[in-house]
mmCIF file of C-alpha atoms in Angstrom:
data_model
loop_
_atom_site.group_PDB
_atom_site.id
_atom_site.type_symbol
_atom_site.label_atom_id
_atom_site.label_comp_id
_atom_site.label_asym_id
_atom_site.label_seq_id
_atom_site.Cartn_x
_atom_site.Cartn_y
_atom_site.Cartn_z
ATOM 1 C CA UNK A 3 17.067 20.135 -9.138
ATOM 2 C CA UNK A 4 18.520 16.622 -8.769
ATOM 3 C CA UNK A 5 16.676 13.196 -9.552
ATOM 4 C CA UNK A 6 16.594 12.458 -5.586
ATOM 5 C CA UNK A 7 15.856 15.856 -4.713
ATOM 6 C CA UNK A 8 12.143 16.412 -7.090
ATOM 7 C CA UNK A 9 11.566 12.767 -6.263
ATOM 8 C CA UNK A 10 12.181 13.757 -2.341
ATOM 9 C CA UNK A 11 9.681 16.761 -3.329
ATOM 10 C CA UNK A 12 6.955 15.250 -5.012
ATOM 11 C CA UNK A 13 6.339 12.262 -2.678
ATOM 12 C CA UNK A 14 6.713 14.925 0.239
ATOM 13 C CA UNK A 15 3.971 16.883 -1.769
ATOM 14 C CA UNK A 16 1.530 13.866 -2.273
ATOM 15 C CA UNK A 17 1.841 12.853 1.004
ATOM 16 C CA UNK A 18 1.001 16.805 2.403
ATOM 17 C CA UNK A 19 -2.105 17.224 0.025
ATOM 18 C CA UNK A 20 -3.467 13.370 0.899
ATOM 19 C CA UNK A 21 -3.424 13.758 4.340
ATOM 20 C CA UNK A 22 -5.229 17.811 4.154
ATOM 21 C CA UNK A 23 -7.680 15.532 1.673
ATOM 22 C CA UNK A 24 -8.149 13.053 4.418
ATOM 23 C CA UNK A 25 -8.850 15.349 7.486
ATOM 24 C CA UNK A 26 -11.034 18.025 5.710
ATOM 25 C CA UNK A 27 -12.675 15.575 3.620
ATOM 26 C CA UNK A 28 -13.202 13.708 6.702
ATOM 27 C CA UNK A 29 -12.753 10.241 4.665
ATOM 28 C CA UNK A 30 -13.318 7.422 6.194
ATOM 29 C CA UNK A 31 -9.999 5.595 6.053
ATOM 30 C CA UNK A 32 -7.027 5.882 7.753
ATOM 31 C CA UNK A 33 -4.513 7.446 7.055
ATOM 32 C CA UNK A 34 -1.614 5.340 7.468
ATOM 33 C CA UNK A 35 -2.415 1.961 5.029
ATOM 34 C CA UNK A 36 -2.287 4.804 2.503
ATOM 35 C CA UNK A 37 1.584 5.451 3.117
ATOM 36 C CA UNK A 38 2.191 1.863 2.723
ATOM 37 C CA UNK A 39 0.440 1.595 -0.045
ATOM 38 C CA UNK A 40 2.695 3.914 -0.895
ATOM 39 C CA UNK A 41 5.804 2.995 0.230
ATOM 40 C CA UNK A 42 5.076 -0.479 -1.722
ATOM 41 C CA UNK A 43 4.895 1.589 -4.467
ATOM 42 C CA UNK A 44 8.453 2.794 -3.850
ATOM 43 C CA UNK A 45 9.506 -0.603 -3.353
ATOM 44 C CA UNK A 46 8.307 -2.074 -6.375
ATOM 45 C CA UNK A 47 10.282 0.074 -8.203
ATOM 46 C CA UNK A 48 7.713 2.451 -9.147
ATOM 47 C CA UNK A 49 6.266 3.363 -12.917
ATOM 48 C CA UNK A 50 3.321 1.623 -14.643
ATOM 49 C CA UNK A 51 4.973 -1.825 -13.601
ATOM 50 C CA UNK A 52 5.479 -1.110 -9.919
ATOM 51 C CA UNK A 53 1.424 0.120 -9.473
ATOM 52 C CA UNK A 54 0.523 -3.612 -11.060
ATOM 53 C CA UNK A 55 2.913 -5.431 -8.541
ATOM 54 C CA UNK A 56 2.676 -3.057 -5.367
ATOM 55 C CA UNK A 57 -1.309 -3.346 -6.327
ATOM 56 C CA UNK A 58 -1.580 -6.840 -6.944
ATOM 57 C CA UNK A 59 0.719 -7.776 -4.087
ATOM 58 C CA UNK A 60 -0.709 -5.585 -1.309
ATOM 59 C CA UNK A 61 -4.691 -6.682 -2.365
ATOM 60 C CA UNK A 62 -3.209 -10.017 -2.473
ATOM 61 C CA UNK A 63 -2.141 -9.844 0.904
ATOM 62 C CA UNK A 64 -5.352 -8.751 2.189
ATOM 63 C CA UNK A 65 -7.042 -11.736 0.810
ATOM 64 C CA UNK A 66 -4.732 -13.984 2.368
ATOM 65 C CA UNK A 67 -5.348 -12.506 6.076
ATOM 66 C CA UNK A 68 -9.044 -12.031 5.371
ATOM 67 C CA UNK A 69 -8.809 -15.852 4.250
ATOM 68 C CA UNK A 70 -6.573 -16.438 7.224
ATOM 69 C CA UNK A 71 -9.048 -14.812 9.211
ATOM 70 C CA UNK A 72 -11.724 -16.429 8.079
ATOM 71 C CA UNK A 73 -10.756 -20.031 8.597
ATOM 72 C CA UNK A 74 -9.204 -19.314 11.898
ATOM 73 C CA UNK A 75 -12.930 -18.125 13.486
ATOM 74 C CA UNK A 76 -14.506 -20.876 11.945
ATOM 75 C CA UNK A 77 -12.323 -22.952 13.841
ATOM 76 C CA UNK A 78 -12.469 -21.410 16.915
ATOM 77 C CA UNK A 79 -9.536 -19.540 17.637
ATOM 78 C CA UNK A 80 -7.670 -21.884 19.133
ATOM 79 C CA UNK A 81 -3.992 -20.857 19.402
ATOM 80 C CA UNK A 82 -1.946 -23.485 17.931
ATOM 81 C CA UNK A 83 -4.595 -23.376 14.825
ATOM 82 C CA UNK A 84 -4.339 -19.952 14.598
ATOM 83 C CA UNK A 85 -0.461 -20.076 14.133
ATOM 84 C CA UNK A 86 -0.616 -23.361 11.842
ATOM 85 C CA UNK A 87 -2.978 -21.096 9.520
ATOM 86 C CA UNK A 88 -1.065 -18.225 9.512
ATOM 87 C CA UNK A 89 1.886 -20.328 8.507
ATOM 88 C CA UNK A 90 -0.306 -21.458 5.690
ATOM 89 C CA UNK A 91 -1.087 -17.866 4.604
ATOM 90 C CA UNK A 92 2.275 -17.009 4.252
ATOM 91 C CA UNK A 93 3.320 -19.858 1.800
ATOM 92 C CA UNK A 94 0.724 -18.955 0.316
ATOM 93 C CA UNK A 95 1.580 -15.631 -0.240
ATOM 94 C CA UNK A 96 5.179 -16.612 -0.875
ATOM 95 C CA UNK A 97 4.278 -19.430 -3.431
ATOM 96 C CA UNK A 98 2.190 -17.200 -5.438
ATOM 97 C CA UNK A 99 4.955 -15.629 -6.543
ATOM 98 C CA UNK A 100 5.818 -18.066 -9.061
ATOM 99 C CA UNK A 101 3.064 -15.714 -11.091
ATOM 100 C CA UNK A 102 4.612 -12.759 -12.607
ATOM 101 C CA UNK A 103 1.727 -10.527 -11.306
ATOM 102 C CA UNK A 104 2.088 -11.489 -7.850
ATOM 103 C CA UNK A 105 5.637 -11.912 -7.707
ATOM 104 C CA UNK A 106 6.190 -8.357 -5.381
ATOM 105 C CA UNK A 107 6.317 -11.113 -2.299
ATOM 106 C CA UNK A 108 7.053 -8.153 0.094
ATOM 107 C CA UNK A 109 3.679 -5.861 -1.047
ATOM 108 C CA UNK A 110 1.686 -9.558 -0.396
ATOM 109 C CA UNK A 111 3.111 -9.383 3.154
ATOM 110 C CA UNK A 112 2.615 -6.111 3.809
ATOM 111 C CA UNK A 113 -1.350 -5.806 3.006
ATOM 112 C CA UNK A 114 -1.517 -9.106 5.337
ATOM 113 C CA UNK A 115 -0.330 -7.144 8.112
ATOM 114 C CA UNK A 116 -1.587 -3.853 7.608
ATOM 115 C CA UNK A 117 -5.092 -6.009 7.500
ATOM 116 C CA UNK A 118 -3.907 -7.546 10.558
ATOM 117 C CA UNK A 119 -3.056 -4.445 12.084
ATOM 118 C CA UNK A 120 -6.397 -2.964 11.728
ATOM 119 C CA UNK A 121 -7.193 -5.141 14.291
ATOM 120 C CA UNK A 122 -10.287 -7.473 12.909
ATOM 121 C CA UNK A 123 -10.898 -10.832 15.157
ATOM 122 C CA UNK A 124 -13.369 -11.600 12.165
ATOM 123 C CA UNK A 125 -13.771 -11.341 8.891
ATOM 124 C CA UNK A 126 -15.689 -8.202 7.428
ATOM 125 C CA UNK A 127 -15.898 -7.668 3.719
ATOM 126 C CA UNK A 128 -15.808 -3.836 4.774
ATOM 127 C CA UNK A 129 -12.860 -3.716 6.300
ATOM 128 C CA UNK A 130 -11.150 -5.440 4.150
ATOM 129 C CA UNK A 131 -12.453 -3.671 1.153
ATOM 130 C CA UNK A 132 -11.262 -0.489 3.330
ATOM 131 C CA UNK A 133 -7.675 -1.880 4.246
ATOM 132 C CA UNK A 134 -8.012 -2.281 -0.199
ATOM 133 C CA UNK A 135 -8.671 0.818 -1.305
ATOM 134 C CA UNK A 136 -6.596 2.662 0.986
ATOM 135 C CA UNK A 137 -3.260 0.591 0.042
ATOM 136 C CA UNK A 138 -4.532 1.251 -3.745
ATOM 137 C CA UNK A 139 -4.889 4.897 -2.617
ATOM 138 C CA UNK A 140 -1.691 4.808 -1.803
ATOM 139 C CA UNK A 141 -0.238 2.701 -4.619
ATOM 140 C CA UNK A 142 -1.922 5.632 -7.210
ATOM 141 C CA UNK A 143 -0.073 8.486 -5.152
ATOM 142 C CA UNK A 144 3.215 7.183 -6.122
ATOM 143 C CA UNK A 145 2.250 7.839 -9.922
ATOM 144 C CA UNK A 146 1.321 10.860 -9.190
ATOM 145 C CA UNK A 147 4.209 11.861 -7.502
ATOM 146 C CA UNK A 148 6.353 10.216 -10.308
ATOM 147 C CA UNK A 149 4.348 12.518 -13.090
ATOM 148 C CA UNK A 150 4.651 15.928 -10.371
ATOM 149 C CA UNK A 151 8.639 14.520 -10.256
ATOM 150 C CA UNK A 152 8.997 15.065 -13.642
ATOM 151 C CA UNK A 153 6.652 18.544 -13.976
ATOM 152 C CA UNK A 154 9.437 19.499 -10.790
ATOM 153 C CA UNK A 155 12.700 18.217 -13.231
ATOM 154 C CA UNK A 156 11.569 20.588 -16.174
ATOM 155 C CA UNK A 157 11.429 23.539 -13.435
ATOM 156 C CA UNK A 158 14.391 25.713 -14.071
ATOM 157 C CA UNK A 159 15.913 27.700 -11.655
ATOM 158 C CA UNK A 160 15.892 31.550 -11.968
ATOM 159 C CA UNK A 161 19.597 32.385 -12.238
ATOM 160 C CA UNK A 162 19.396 35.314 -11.070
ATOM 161 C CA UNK A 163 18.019 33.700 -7.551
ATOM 162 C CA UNK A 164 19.973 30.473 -7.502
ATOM 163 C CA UNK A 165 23.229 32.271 -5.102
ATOM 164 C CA UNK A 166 20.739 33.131 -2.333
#
């Protein structure tokens, strides 16, 4: 099989057996912060240096919009505020990557909104610590994938079945 092909495999594979995990095991996170914690993964370019960045970015990002969050009830909601703090969150999250670790600007960005998305008006340590642990979720099923990639690479074909 081709590089593209066991990579297409395995991540179709992780994806399959987390989401039979997550319905039978009746876990109580969503499903879908999981895929982008995945797809950061991806994005970060994968291996033992893409989990630190798509990790560190992502839970990075959900500290900034639980921070955003925060702030922005303390002081009353008011719309203009609102939008002046979420400003400040994002050059936040853009000017910490001057910091190797937290340099994957786009994974910092994406756990803001997917913490965003999940629709708290306040701040709740546990939601956020959900939002967290599913985008890590996520982020460790792209290693896994990468290690069943390369199980799927060593596969040989049966010759005998490969002109069917």
């Amino acid at each position: 099989m081709s590089a593209s092909t066991t990579k297409a495999l395995s991540l179709g594979i992780v994806a399959a057996v987390w989401a039979i995990i997550s319905h039978l095991g009746k876990i109580n996170l969503q499903l879908w912060p999981v895929f982008v914690g995945l797809a950061c993964f991806v994005g970060a370019g994968g291996g033992i240096t893409g989990l630190q960045k798509s990790l560190a970015g992502t839970i990075s990002g959900v500290v900034w919009a639980a921070v955003y969050i925060a702030v922005a009830t303390a002081l009353g909601r008011q719309d203009i505020i609102d939008a002046l703090l979420l400003g400040a969150a994002v050059f936040g999250m853009v000017y910490q990557a001057r910091f190797p670790l937290l340099g994957y600007t786009a994974g910092a960005l994406v756990g803001a909104a997917t913490y965003l998305a999940m629709g708290f008006r306040v701040f709740a340590m546990n939601g956020a610590l959900r939002v967290v642990i599913a985008l890590a979720i996520g982020c460790v099923l792209g290693i896994v994938a990468e290690r069943l990639s390369e199980v799927l690479g060593r596969m040989r074909v049966v010759p005998a079945m490969s002109n069917r």
